[in-house]
């Protein structure tokens, strides 16, 4: 779905503002409805959106929520100029191998990242968007720890988890 889990959003926003320097350039990967743009717009020097499904760009007026909206796939996107990547409800749409390769590239490029995923959630095509299909419907806190050891749980419950890498904490003032 183009929408994300509402629980912990305020805590996540506060932690991002506390840990990511205001001059950072942010890329919201798989922007969907644009909730992170709404939460963070104006708090950082730049926040752009990368959205794979062109209908969402217009459907959710993403151009009003981000500095720049790019249509594309994160697996082919060069995120070199960004300091912080938000991957809210993205990892479950990638194969485990593609997700591991992507997170390895994030680490190699020394980028901070927030990853948010639903646990044990089967999903197929939505709104005519085949990219909505969950290729990792088996995610749990234990599976996340095993597949993605570079991530640590920031907030979560039995339905959903917000994860960050160690680079995320480098700018923390709390």
Short mmCIF file of C-alpha atoms in Angstrom, two decimals, residues 13-99:
data_model
loop_
_atom_site.label_atom_id
_atom_site.label_comp_id
_atom_site.label_asym_id
_atom_site.label_seq_id
_atom_site.Cartn_x
_atom_site.Cartn_y
_atom_site.Cartn_z
CA UNK A 13 10.16 12.14 13.41
CA UNK A 14 11.72 13.39 16.65
CA UNK A 15 14.58 10.88 16.41
CA UNK A 16 15.30 11.84 12.78
CA UNK A 17 15.36 15.53 13.70
CA UNK A 18 17.64 14.78 16.68
CA UNK A 19 20.07 12.53 14.79
CA UNK A 20 20.21 13.77 11.20
CA UNK A 21 21.90 17.16 10.74
CA UNK A 22 19.62 19.88 9.33
CA UNK A 23 21.94 20.44 6.35
CA UNK A 24 21.46 16.82 5.25
CA UNK A 25 20.08 15.86 1.87
CA UNK A 26 17.36 13.24 2.30
CA UNK A 27 15.94 10.76 -0.19
CA UNK A 28 12.56 9.20 0.61
CA UNK A 29 12.66 5.94 -1.33
CA UNK A 30 9.25 4.63 -2.39
CA UNK A 31 7.52 7.79 -1.23
CA UNK A 32 4.01 6.38 -1.78
CA UNK A 33 1.54 8.82 -0.23
CA UNK A 34 4.36 11.10 0.92
CA UNK A 35 4.01 10.81 4.70
CA UNK A 36 7.74 11.34 5.34
CA UNK A 37 7.73 14.40 3.10
CA UNK A 38 4.82 15.80 5.11
CA UNK A 39 6.61 15.00 8.38
CA UNK A 40 10.03 16.40 7.47
CA UNK A 41 9.60 19.02 4.75
CA UNK A 42 11.30 22.27 5.74
CA UNK A 43 13.33 20.66 8.54
CA UNK A 44 16.28 19.75 6.28
CA UNK A 45 18.12 21.46 3.43
CA UNK A 46 16.66 19.05 0.89
CA UNK A 47 14.17 16.22 0.86
CA UNK A 48 13.53 14.46 -2.43
CA UNK A 49 11.27 11.55 -3.30
CA UNK A 50 12.03 8.51 -5.42
CA UNK A 51 8.84 6.76 -6.52
CA UNK A 52 8.67 3.75 -8.85
CA UNK A 53 4.94 4.02 -9.62
CA UNK A 54 4.13 7.18 -11.64
CA UNK A 55 0.43 7.20 -10.70
CA UNK A 56 1.35 7.82 -7.03
CA UNK A 57 3.24 10.98 -7.97
CA UNK A 58 0.04 12.64 -9.19
CA UNK A 59 -2.43 10.75 -6.95
CA UNK A 60 -0.71 12.01 -3.79
CA UNK A 61 0.54 15.38 -5.11
CA UNK A 62 4.11 14.44 -4.24
CA UNK A 63 5.47 17.59 -5.92
CA UNK A 64 3.91 19.61 -3.07
CA UNK A 65 5.60 17.48 -0.38
CA UNK A 66 9.18 17.27 -1.69
CA UNK A 67 11.81 19.50 -3.22
CA UNK A 68 12.17 17.12 -6.16
CA UNK A 69 10.25 14.02 -7.22
CA UNK A 70 12.06 11.39 -9.27
CA UNK A 71 10.39 8.48 -10.98
CA UNK A 72 12.65 5.45 -10.68
CA UNK A 73 13.73 2.23 -9.04
CA UNK A 74 16.14 2.34 -6.08
CA UNK A 75 17.95 -0.72 -7.45
CA UNK A 76 19.08 1.34 -10.46
CA UNK A 77 19.30 4.73 -8.75
CA UNK A 78 22.53 6.53 -7.87
CA UNK A 79 21.93 8.00 -4.41
CA UNK A 80 25.47 9.40 -4.17
CA UNK A 81 24.44 13.00 -3.37
CA UNK A 82 22.20 12.07 -0.42
CA UNK A 83 23.19 11.78 3.24
CA UNK A 84 20.14 9.97 4.60
CA UNK A 85 17.81 7.47 2.95
CA UNK A 86 14.34 6.68 4.20
CA UNK A 87 13.07 3.29 3.08
CA UNK A 88 9.63 3.18 4.65
CA UNK A 89 7.79 0.09 3.46
CA UNK A 90 10.34 -0.68 0.75
CA UNK A 91 12.44 -3.68 1.81
CA UNK A 92 9.52 -6.11 1.82
CA UNK A 93 8.93 -5.29 -1.87
CA UNK A 94 12.45 -6.41 -2.81
CA UNK A 95 13.87 -9.92 -2.88
CA UNK A 96 16.06 -10.67 0.13
CA UNK A 97 19.11 -10.73 -2.14
CA UNK A 98 18.31 -7.35 -3.74
CA UNK A 99 17.59 -5.83 -0.32
#
